[in-house]
């Protein structure tokens, strides 16, 4: 970039006069935006830097990255003079738009933004206590890394470097990036941050498999026979033949069981973090009560305690909500006693989905399972029996006359 020198009339590369004639007569003017790249050679290698001036007159120096000396395409993170200049050109373009990091002084740290996002999620969006517990845990971990940093100083490369160190599965990294994206999206509104840096971060790929392992009806009954007590037996059976989530089972009350209408109404869910709230979907739903479940629950209602309409169907020793962690332990012991392969407790819900899809429409199964999106229900379709489909095509593929006799 060339700028005219008002004193000599010469064209000087990257020269930016701090004070022009207007400034000398008492009028302040915005400084032109310009800059240049340069290379520093050291013991650890050569590095490209950029130096540029912002409209308010501040000079900024940024490290671009290590220099690339070999022929061919630069390695990841390395720069030639041409790519370093391209980096600077992009930075100057952002400066002209007012979106360059460092131009906006928010006065807020990432910890401030995280606190505001949590407040907004809890009070403005009315997120469930269980959801807020997860949000707070994630926000605490993010604040350990970014808490004291100014919002405007956190860049996409900085976030990507941190994301690479998270460890665990790609799903874990993606989860934190989604939370961070929400925090910055709120910061854009509250502190007029020019952009959300997480939007420019490439998220790791998460492979989602539609393959679901579930139990057969015979295996469910084997699990029920191996349960340590009648209540656990009825709970395992209800989980597998109604598709209720664990929290929905723990919050189920006798008033929700309509024996005459052969229906279970799912009105609430229980989570140890936040107690009782609405089901995950936020909507009340009804699920058919098949005869095996009705019989098991009817026998359970013959117990001496906790059989009032407002009592829990599957309570703990004191009649209050039982511990889900301990229930999962008993479930695993029952699996071992029954000699069954070890699937998660949640796979009892998948068992319902895979069995129901063979007799009901996908929309019915969606409604019974409380899915918000039919795409979630569609993963059960490959468990649907294809015997009828094969019979449907039998005539289309059948050879006729002499040709058929040659094949038989």
XYZ file of N, CA, C and O in Angstrom, residues 164-243:
320
model
N -8.200 -28.738 20.473
C -7.374 -29.915 20.152
C -6.816 -30.580 21.399
O -6.355 -31.719 21.338
N -6.859 -29.888 22.536
C -6.299 -30.441 23.776
C -7.360 -31.000 24.712
O -7.032 -31.495 25.783
N -8.633 -30.913 24.328
C -9.707 -31.315 25.237
C -9.611 -32.794 25.588
O -9.781 -33.205 26.726
N -9.319 -33.622 24.587
C -9.266 -35.057 24.835
C -10.651 -35.678 24.797
O -11.670 -34.989 24.754
N -10.671 -36.982 24.835
C -11.947 -37.689 24.748
C -12.423 -37.782 23.312
O -11.655 -37.648 22.360
N -13.715 -37.959 23.146
C -14.283 -38.142 21.816
C -14.508 -36.797 21.133
O -14.501 -35.738 21.771
N -14.717 -36.858 19.812
C -15.065 -35.648 19.073
C -16.380 -35.057 19.570
O -16.578 -33.848 19.536
N -17.267 -35.911 20.026
C -18.548 -35.437 20.551
C -18.322 -34.543 21.772
O -19.022 -33.547 21.974
N -17.326 -34.903 22.598
C -17.024 -34.108 23.779
C -16.521 -32.723 23.385
O -16.946 -31.703 23.935
N -15.607 -32.683 22.401
C -15.089 -31.401 21.928
C -16.204 -30.566 21.310
O -16.293 -29.352 21.538
N -17.059 -31.203 20.534
C -18.154 -30.474 19.890
C -19.104 -29.896 20.924
O -19.612 -28.784 20.773
N -19.326 -30.622 21.990
C -20.220 -30.141 23.050
C -19.712 -28.823 23.628
O -20.478 -27.861 23.789
N -18.416 -28.753 23.927
C -17.875 -27.524 24.502
C -17.880 -26.383 23.495
O -18.089 -25.213 23.857
N -17.657 -26.687 22.234
C -17.691 -25.648 21.217
C -19.107 -25.093 21.044
O -19.287 -23.896 20.802
N -20.107 -25.947 21.176
C -21.497 -25.491 21.089
C -21.813 -24.557 22.258
O -22.442 -23.497 22.084
N -21.365 -24.923 23.465
C -21.577 -24.065 24.637
C -20.864 -22.734 24.447
O -21.421 -21.651 24.705
N -19.622 -22.792 23.972
C -18.840 -21.576 23.770
C -19.476 -20.683 22.709
O -19.465 -19.453 22.822
N -20.016 -21.290 21.674
C -20.697 -20.532 20.627
C -21.880 -19.771 21.220
O -22.114 -18.597 20.892
N -22.626 -20.411 22.100
C -23.759 -19.755 22.738
C -23.325 -18.585 23.612
O -23.985 -17.538 23.646
N -22.218 -18.757 24.339
C -21.710 -17.682 25.198
C -21.326 -16.465 24.367
O -21.674 -15.319 24.697
N -20.610 -16.695 23.254
C -20.200 -15.576 22.420
C -21.381 -14.969 21.660
O -21.411 -13.763 21.415
N -22.349 -15.785 21.276
C -23.522 -15.238 20.591
C -24.254 -14.267 21.506
O -24.727 -13.214 21.052
N -24.328 -14.603 22.790
C -24.946 -13.679 23.748
C -24.067 -12.441 23.916
O -24.583 -11.318 24.034
N -22.746 -12.616 23.929
C -21.828 -11.495 24.100
C -21.930 -10.508 22.940
O -21.767 -9.300 23.124
N -22.197 -11.019 21.741
C -22.359 -10.142 20.583
C -23.517 -9.177 20.813
O -23.438 -7.987 20.465
N -24.584 -9.656 21.428
C -25.752 -8.817 21.675
C -25.534 -7.865 22.838
O -25.957 -6.704 22.802
N -24.872 -8.345 23.891
C -24.751 -7.549 25.115
C -23.624 -6.527 25.028
O -23.780 -5.376 25.449
N -22.468 -6.952 24.486
C -21.296 -6.069 24.467
C -20.934 -5.568 23.067
O -19.872 -5.004 22.865
N -21.814 -5.786 22.110
C -21.577 -5.340 20.727
C -20.270 -5.885 20.172
O -19.567 -5.206 19.417
N -19.937 -7.098 20.560
C -18.770 -7.750 19.980
C -18.990 -7.866 18.471
O -20.070 -8.254 18.033
N -17.995 -7.521 17.658
C -18.236 -7.471 16.208
C -18.569 -8.815 15.583
O -19.271 -8.867 14.571
N -18.096 -9.910 16.167
C -18.409 -11.206 15.576
C -18.228 -12.301 16.607
O -17.596 -12.097 17.652
N -18.759 -13.442 16.313
C -18.627 -14.614 17.172
C -17.441 -15.433 16.669
O -17.528 -16.050 15.596
N -16.320 -15.475 17.386
C -15.141 -16.191 16.879
C -15.353 -17.688 16.725
O -14.703 -18.325 15.903
N -16.276 -18.259 17.491
C -16.499 -19.709 17.406
C -17.147 -20.072 16.077
O -17.026 -21.199 15.607
N -17.829 -19.101 15.450
C -18.469 -19.375 14.168
C -17.448 -19.705 13.086
O -17.783 -20.355 12.094
N -16.206 -19.267 13.284
C -15.151 -19.525 12.300
C -14.289 -20.730 12.669
O -13.275 -20.984 12.013
N -14.669 -21.445 13.708
C -13.907 -22.620 14.151
C -14.515 -23.866 13.525
O -15.724 -24.094 13.597
N -13.681 -24.663 12.896
C -14.161 -25.901 12.285
C -14.353 -26.959 13.362
O -13.404 -27.319 14.056
N -15.559 -27.426 13.485
C -15.852 -28.397 14.542
C -15.457 -29.800 14.104
O -15.573 -30.152 12.926
N -15.015 -30.616 15.070
C -14.648 -31.989 14.723
C -15.857 -32.782 14.257
O -16.986 -32.538 14.697
N -15.606 -33.692 13.365
C -16.701 -34.495 12.821
C -17.144 -35.543 13.821
O -16.325 -36.231 14.426
N -18.437 -35.640 13.997
C -19.013 -36.635 14.896
C -19.823 -37.613 14.072
O -20.773 -37.224 13.385
N -19.415 -38.851 14.094
C -20.128 -39.881 13.340
C -21.266 -40.433 14.193
O -21.054 -40.908 15.299
N -22.457 -40.347 13.665
C -23.637 -40.841 14.363
C -24.133 -42.092 13.668
O -24.469 -42.065 12.483
N -24.136 -43.180 14.393
C -24.561 -44.438 13.811
C -26.034 -44.690 14.126
O -26.498 -44.434 15.233
N -26.763 -45.159 13.126
C -28.164 -45.516 13.338
C -28.318 -46.957 13.831
O -29.439 -47.424 14.044
N -27.197 -47.649 13.993
C -27.252 -49.040 14.434
C -27.568 -49.076 15.929
O -26.855 -48.484 16.743
N -28.638 -49.725 16.294
C -29.096 -49.787 17.678
C -29.167 -51.239 18.114
O -29.708 -52.082 17.400
N -28.609 -51.509 19.263
C -28.700 -52.857 19.826
C -29.780 -52.842 20.900
O -29.815 -51.942 21.744
N -30.652 -53.806 20.857
C -31.763 -53.853 21.803
C -32.064 -55.305 22.144
O -31.566 -56.237 21.499
N -32.877 -55.496 23.158
C -33.232 -56.845 23.595
C -34.500 -57.336 22.894
O -35.366 -56.545 22.515
N -34.590 -58.630 22.767
C -35.818 -59.252 22.261
C -36.798 -59.378 23.428
O -36.416 -59.256 24.602
N -38.080 -59.633 23.153
C -39.041 -59.824 24.250
C -38.622 -60.947 25.197
O -38.799 -60.821 26.418
N -38.053 -62.027 24.633
C -37.608 -63.138 25.489
C -36.483 -62.687 26.424
O -36.447 -63.088 27.606
N -35.583 -61.875 25.916
C -34.486 -61.381 26.755
C -34.992 -60.428 27.830
O -34.485 -60.416 28.961
N -36.010 -59.624 27.491
C -36.592 -58.730 28.495
C -37.174 -59.539 29.644
O -36.959 -59.218 30.831
N -37.901 -60.603 29.324
C -38.497 -61.426 30.385
C -37.417 -62.139 31.195
O -37.586 -62.342 32.410
N -36.312 -62.496 30.567
C -35.197 -63.096 31.317
C -34.621 -62.084 32.295
O -34.279 -62.427 33.437
N -34.503 -60.847 31.870
C -34.018 -59.777 32.757
C -34.972 -59.578 33.921
O -34.536 -59.439 35.078
N -36.263 -59.601 33.637
C -37.272 -59.402 34.683
C -37.192 -60.519 35.719
O -37.260 -60.280 36.933
N -37.013 -61.755 35.270
C -36.918 -62.885 36.211
C -35.667 -62.793 37.085
O -35.668 -63.278 38.217
N -34.619 -62.144 36.557
C -33.355 -62.060 37.304
C -33.288 -60.847 38.212
O -32.291 -60.661 38.933
N -34.307 -59.988 38.192
C -34.293 -58.778 39.017
C -34.237 -59.132 40.491
O -34.745 -60.176 40.920
N -33.643 -58.236 41.267
C -33.441 -58.522 42.689
C -34.683 -58.396 43.535
O -34.730 -58.911 44.650
N -35.715 -57.701 43.054
C -36.948 -57.536 43.829
C -38.101 -57.258 42.866
O -37.879 -56.904 41.708
N -39.354 -57.432 43.325
C -40.509 -57.251 42.439
C -40.605 -55.845 41.841
O -41.049 -55.689 40.699
N -40.231 -54.830 42.609
C -40.331 -53.463 42.072
C -39.367 -53.258 40.912
O -39.740 -52.694 39.882
N -38.118 -53.726 41.054
C -37.169 -53.618 39.948
C -37.647 -54.410 38.740
O -37.503 -53.982 37.588
N -38.224 -55.576 38.996
C -38.729 -56.402 37.894
C -39.799 -55.641 37.101
O -39.780 -55.609 35.873
N -40.737 -55.017 37.827
C -41.795 -54.267 37.158
C -41.222 -53.039 36.438
O -41.684 -52.678 35.345
N -40.219 -52.414 37.033
C -39.617 -51.228 36.413
C -38.899 -51.592 35.115
O -39.040 -50.894 34.099
N -38.120 -52.685 35.134
C -37.411 -53.104 33.914
C -38.399 -53.436 32.794
O -38.194 -53.066 31.633
N -39.475 -54.127 33.159
C -40.477 -54.497 32.160
C -41.166 -53.251 31.591
O -41.356 -53.134 30.373
N -41.520 -52.314 32.480
C -42.175 -51.090 32.033
C -41.255 -50.271 31.135
O -41.703 -49.705 30.123
N -39.979 -50.214 31.471
C -39.019 -49.465 30.656
C -38.942 -50.032 29.244
O -38.943 -49.286 28.259
N -38.890 -51.354 29.140
C -38.720 -51.999 27.834
C -39.994 -51.999 27.001
O -39.930 -51.971 25.773
N -41.165 -52.006 27.650
C -42.422 -52.142 26.906
C -43.240 -50.847 26.843
O -44.355 -50.850 26.321
N -42.673 -49.736 27.370
C -43.342 -48.432 27.219
C -42.376 -47.385 26.633
O -42.837 -46.360 26.138
N -41.080 -47.610 26.743
C -40.116 -46.656 26.210
C -39.902 -45.438 27.084
O -39.279 -44.466 26.645
